[in-house]
Coordinates of C-alpha atoms in Angstrom, one line a residue:
M1 CA 13.2 16.7 3.7
A2 CA 10.6 14.7 5.6
E3 CA 7.1 15.1 4.2
H4 CA 5.1 12.8 6.5
I5 CA 6.7 13.3 9.9
L6 CA 7.8 16.3 11.9
V7 CA 11.3 15.9 13.5
E8 CA 12.0 18.2 16.4
R9 CA 14.8 18.2 19.0
R10 CA 13.6 19.5 22.3
G11 CA 16.6 19.4 24.7
D12 CA 17.8 15.8 25.0
V13 CA 14.5 14.5 23.5
L14 CA 13.9 13.7 19.8
V15 CA 10.2 14.2 19.1
L16 CA 8.9 12.5 16.0
T17 CA 5.3 13.4 15.1
L18 CA 3.3 11.6 12.4
N19 CA 1.9 14.5 10.4
R20 CA -0.9 13.5 8.1
P21 CA -3.9 14.6 10.2
E22 CA -6.2 14.7 7.2
R23 CA -5.6 10.9 6.9
L24 CA -5.7 10.3 10.7
N25 CA -1.9 9.9 10.3
A26 CA -2.3 6.7 8.1
V27 CA 1.2 6.0 6.9
P28 CA 2.4 5.2 3.4
P29 CA 5.7 3.3 3.1
A30 CA 7.6 6.6 2.6
A31 CA 6.5 7.7 6.1
F32 CA 8.3 4.8 7.7
A33 CA 11.3 5.4 5.5
E34 CA 11.4 8.9 7.0
L35 CA 10.9 7.5 10.5
R36 CA 13.8 5.2 10.1
A37 CA 16.1 8.0 8.8
A38 CA 15.2 10.2 11.8
I39 CA 15.9 7.6 14.5
E40 CA 19.2 6.5 12.8
T41 CA 20.5 10.1 13.2
L42 CA 19.8 10.7 16.9
D43 CA 22.6 13.3 17.0
G44 CA 23.1 12.9 20.8
A45 CA 19.4 12.7 21.8
R46 CA 18.9 10.6 24.9
A47 CA 15.3 9.7 24.5
V48 CA 12.7 9.5 21.6
L49 CA 9.1 10.5 21.8
V50 CA 6.7 9.3 19.0
T51 CA 3.3 10.9 18.7
G52 CA 0.8 12.1 16.1
T53 CA -0.8 15.3 14.9
G54 CA -4.5 15.9 15.4
R55 CA -7.1 13.4 16.8
A56 CA -5.3 10.1 16.0
F57 CA -2.0 8.6 16.7
C58 CA -2.0 6.5 13.5
A59 CA -4.8 4.8 11.6
G60 CA -2.5 2.2 10.1
A61 CA -0.9 1.8 6.7
D62 CA -2.3 4.1 4.0
L63 CA -4.2 1.8 1.7
G64 CA -5.0 4.5 -0.8
A65 CA -4.8 3.6 -4.5
D66 CA -1.4 5.3 -5.0
A67 CA 0.2 4.2 -1.7
F68 CA 2.0 1.1 -3.0
G69 CA 2.5 1.8 -6.7
D70 CA 1.2 -0.2 -9.7
D71 CA 2.3 -3.7 -8.7
E72 CA 0.0 -6.7 -8.0
P73 CA -1.4 -5.8 -4.5
G74 CA 0.1 -8.8 -2.6
E75 CA 3.5 -8.2 -4.0
A76 CA 3.3 -4.4 -3.4
I77 CA 2.4 -4.7 0.3
H78 CA 5.1 -7.4 0.8
R79 CA 7.7 -5.1 -0.8
A80 CA 6.5 -2.2 1.4
L81 CA 6.8 -4.3 4.6
V82 CA 10.2 -5.7 3.6
D83 CA 11.7 -2.4 2.3
D84 CA 10.1 0.2 4.6
Y85 CA 7.9 -0.7 7.4
N86 CA 9.9 -3.6 8.9
P87 CA 13.3 -1.9 8.7
A88 CA 11.9 1.1 10.6
M89 CA 10.4 -1.1 13.3
L90 CA 13.7 -3.0 13.6
A91 CA 15.7 0.3 13.8
L92 CA 13.3 1.4 16.6
A93 CA 13.9 -1.8 18.5
D94 CA 17.7 -1.5 18.1
L95 CA 17.9 2.1 19.5
A96 CA 20.3 2.6 22.3
V97 CA 18.0 5.1 24.0
P98 CA 14.5 4.7 25.6
V99 CA 11.4 5.3 23.4
I100 CA 8.1 6.7 24.6
S101 CA 4.8 6.8 22.5
A102 CA 2.0 9.2 23.2
V103 CA -1.3 7.9 21.8
R104 CA -4.5 10.0 21.3
G105 CA -7.4 8.4 19.4
A106 CA -6.7 5.5 17.0
A107 CA -3.6 3.3 17.1
A108 CA -4.6 0.8 14.5
G109 CA -2.9 -1.7 12.3
I110 CA 0.8 -0.9 12.0
G111 CA 0.1 2.2 14.1
C112 CA -0.8 -0.2 17.0
S113 CA 2.5 -2.0 16.4
L114 CA 4.4 1.3 16.4
A115 CA 2.7 2.6 19.6
L116 CA 3.3 -0.7 21.5
A117 CA 6.9 -1.0 20.3
A118 CA 7.8 1.9 22.6
D119 CA 9.3 1.0 26.0
L120 CA 6.5 3.1 27.6
C121 CA 3.2 4.0 26.0
V122 CA 1.2 6.8 27.5
A123 CA -2.4 7.0 26.2
S124 CA -5.1 9.6 26.5
E125 CA -8.6 8.6 27.6
T126 CA -9.7 8.8 24.0
A127 CA -7.1 6.3 22.8
Y128 CA -7.8 2.9 21.5
F129 CA -5.7 0.0 20.1
L130 CA -7.0 -2.0 17.2
Q131 CA -5.7 -4.9 15.2
A132 CA -7.9 -4.0 12.2
F133 CA -6.5 -6.5 9.7
V134 CA -9.2 -9.2 10.0
N135 CA -11.8 -6.5 9.1
V136 CA -10.1 -6.1 5.7
G137 CA -9.0 -9.7 5.1
L138 CA -5.4 -9.2 6.0
V139 CA -3.0 -10.4 8.7
P140 CA -1.2 -8.5 11.5
D141 CA 2.1 -7.0 10.6
G142 CA 4.8 -4.7 12.0
G143 CA 5.8 -7.4 14.5
A144 CA 2.3 -7.6 16.1
S145 CA 2.2 -11.4 16.1
W146 CA 5.5 -11.4 18.2
L147 CA 4.8 -8.4 20.4
L148 CA 1.2 -8.8 21.5
P149 CA 1.4 -12.3 23.0
R150 CA 4.4 -11.2 25.0
L151 CA 2.5 -8.1 26.3
I152 CA -0.9 -9.5 27.0
G153 CA -0.8 -13.3 26.5
R154 CA -1.9 -15.5 23.7
A155 CA -5.6 -15.5 24.4
R156 CA -6.0 -11.7 24.5
A157 CA -3.7 -11.4 21.5
A158 CA -5.9 -13.8 19.6
E159 CA -9.0 -11.8 20.7
M160 CA -7.5 -8.6 19.3
M161 CA -6.4 -10.3 16.0
L162 CA -9.4 -12.6 15.3
L163 CA -12.2 -10.3 16.4
G164 CA -10.8 -7.0 15.3
D165 CA -12.5 -5.1 18.1
K166 CA -11.2 -1.8 19.6
V167 CA -9.4 -2.1 22.9
P168 CA -10.0 1.2 24.8
A169 CA -7.2 2.8 26.7
A170 CA -8.6 1.8 30.1
K171 CA -8.8 -1.9 29.0
A172 CA -5.3 -1.7 27.5
L173 CA -4.0 -0.5 30.9
A174 CA -5.8 -3.2 32.8
W175 CA -4.3 -5.8 30.4
G176 CA -0.8 -4.5 31.0
M177 CA -0.5 -3.4 27.3
I178 CA 0.4 0.2 28.1
H179 CA 2.1 2.3 30.8
R180 CA -0.3 5.0 31.8
V181 CA -3.7 6.7 30.9
V182 CA -4.1 10.4 31.3
V183 CA -6.8 12.9 30.4
D184 CA -6.6 14.0 26.8
E185 CA -5.5 17.6 27.4
A186 CA -2.6 16.4 29.6
L187 CA -1.2 13.8 27.1
D188 CA 1.4 15.9 25.4
A189 CA 2.8 17.3 28.6
E190 CA 2.8 14.0 30.5
A191 CA 4.5 12.1 27.7
F192 CA 7.2 14.8 27.2
A193 CA 7.8 15.0 31.0
L194 CA 8.3 11.2 31.0
A195 CA 10.7 11.5 28.0
E196 CA 12.7 14.2 29.7
R197 CA 12.9 12.1 32.9
L198 CA 14.3 9.2 30.9
A199 CA 16.6 11.4 28.9
A200 CA 18.2 12.6 32.2
G201 CA 19.0 9.0 33.2
P202 CA 22.0 6.7 32.5
T203 CA 21.4 6.5 28.8
R204 CA 23.9 3.7 28.0
A205 CA 22.5 1.5 30.8
M206 CA 19.0 2.1 29.6
G207 CA 19.9 1.1 26.1
L208 CA 21.4 -2.1 27.4
M209 CA 18.2 -2.6 29.5
R210 CA 15.8 -2.3 26.5
R211 CA 18.0 -4.6 24.3
G212 CA 18.3 -7.1 27.2
L213 CA 14.5 -7.1 27.6
A214 CA 14.0 -7.9 24.0
A215 CA 16.7 -10.6 24.0
A216 CA 15.3 -12.2 27.1
L217 CA 12.0 -12.8 25.4
A218 CA 13.6 -15.1 23.0
C219 CA 16.2 -17.0 25.2
D220 CA 16.3 -19.3 28.2
Y221 CA 16.9 -18.3 31.8
P222 CA 20.6 -19.1 32.0
T223 CA 21.3 -17.2 28.7
A224 CA 19.4 -14.2 30.1
M225 CA 21.6 -14.1 33.2
W226 CA 24.8 -14.4 31.1
T227 CA 23.6 -11.5 29.0
E228 CA 22.9 -9.5 32.1
A229 CA 26.4 -10.1 33.4
D230 CA 27.9 -8.9 30.1
N231 CA 25.6 -5.8 30.1
Q232 CA 26.4 -5.1 33.8
R233 CA 30.2 -5.1 33.0
T234 CA 29.6 -2.7 30.2
A235 CA 27.3 -0.4 32.2
R236 CA 29.7 -0.3 35.2
G237 CA 32.5 0.8 32.9
T238 CA 30.7 3.9 31.7
R239 CA 31.0 7.4 33.1
D240 CA 27.4 7.2 34.3
G241 CA 28.2 3.9 36.0
A242 CA 31.0 5.5 37.9
E243 CA 28.9 8.6 38.7
G244 CA 26.1 6.4 40.0
A245 CA 28.4 4.6 42.4
T246 CA 30.1 7.8 43.6
A247 CA 26.7 9.5 44.1
F248 CA 25.4 6.5 46.1
L249 CA 28.5 6.6 48.4
Q250 CA 28.2 10.4 48.8
K251 CA 24.4 10.2 49.5
R252 CA 23.5 12.6 46.7
K253 CA 21.4 12.4 43.5
P254 CA 23.6 11.3 40.5
A255 CA 24.1 13.7 37.6
F256 CA 24.1 11.4 34.6
T257 CA 25.4 12.7 31.2
G258 CA 24.6 9.8 28.9
A259 CA 28.3 8.8 28.6

């Protein structure tokens, strides 16, 4: 049974809630092992929403004395990244359904990486994003050094990493880091409504889209187009692809089923 996250199926949306409010949802390695297990057993869910309990999304990795065992600290954190944190982030990236994050308060360290790994990040006005590593003599992890330059450019990524200052939600939006900022009391409803909207869409096509976006960031222009052609063939062969074409010709809204 999961101890560090809450797993809830709400219709076609799988809601994963980091649930350590007394630690501002700081995550030990076991929490990311639970996260990975949850997203690898979607059981038909057509969208995933990641959020946190209480006043923070995630304050980063839990650096408490018992979080990484008795090994030499450098070896312990390396093992935690290789065995738990990184596999969960890669499983999230490989999902065949869209992912939304809802951020209230701190999204720091690997919590920042988790929030920004979503396809769409909705933040409350209290949210902030922080690459806190320089403040404790460490380096970014959870894929931050790959993700941030692609979201906001090298200069701003370097600013976040080297200075270790908070980036408030409004600035994150202006930088193009996140999708939307809402008032705090509306965050949960707005994020879930967005997840429901995506869950009602052509799921398989959306899965191809998110994987295509990731692949295009690491390939040249012609390769991206060949990948698009392959994905288009796959999408057109799905039931949703057929339904979309039929609905267009019949001038009605398509009824997608995720198949």
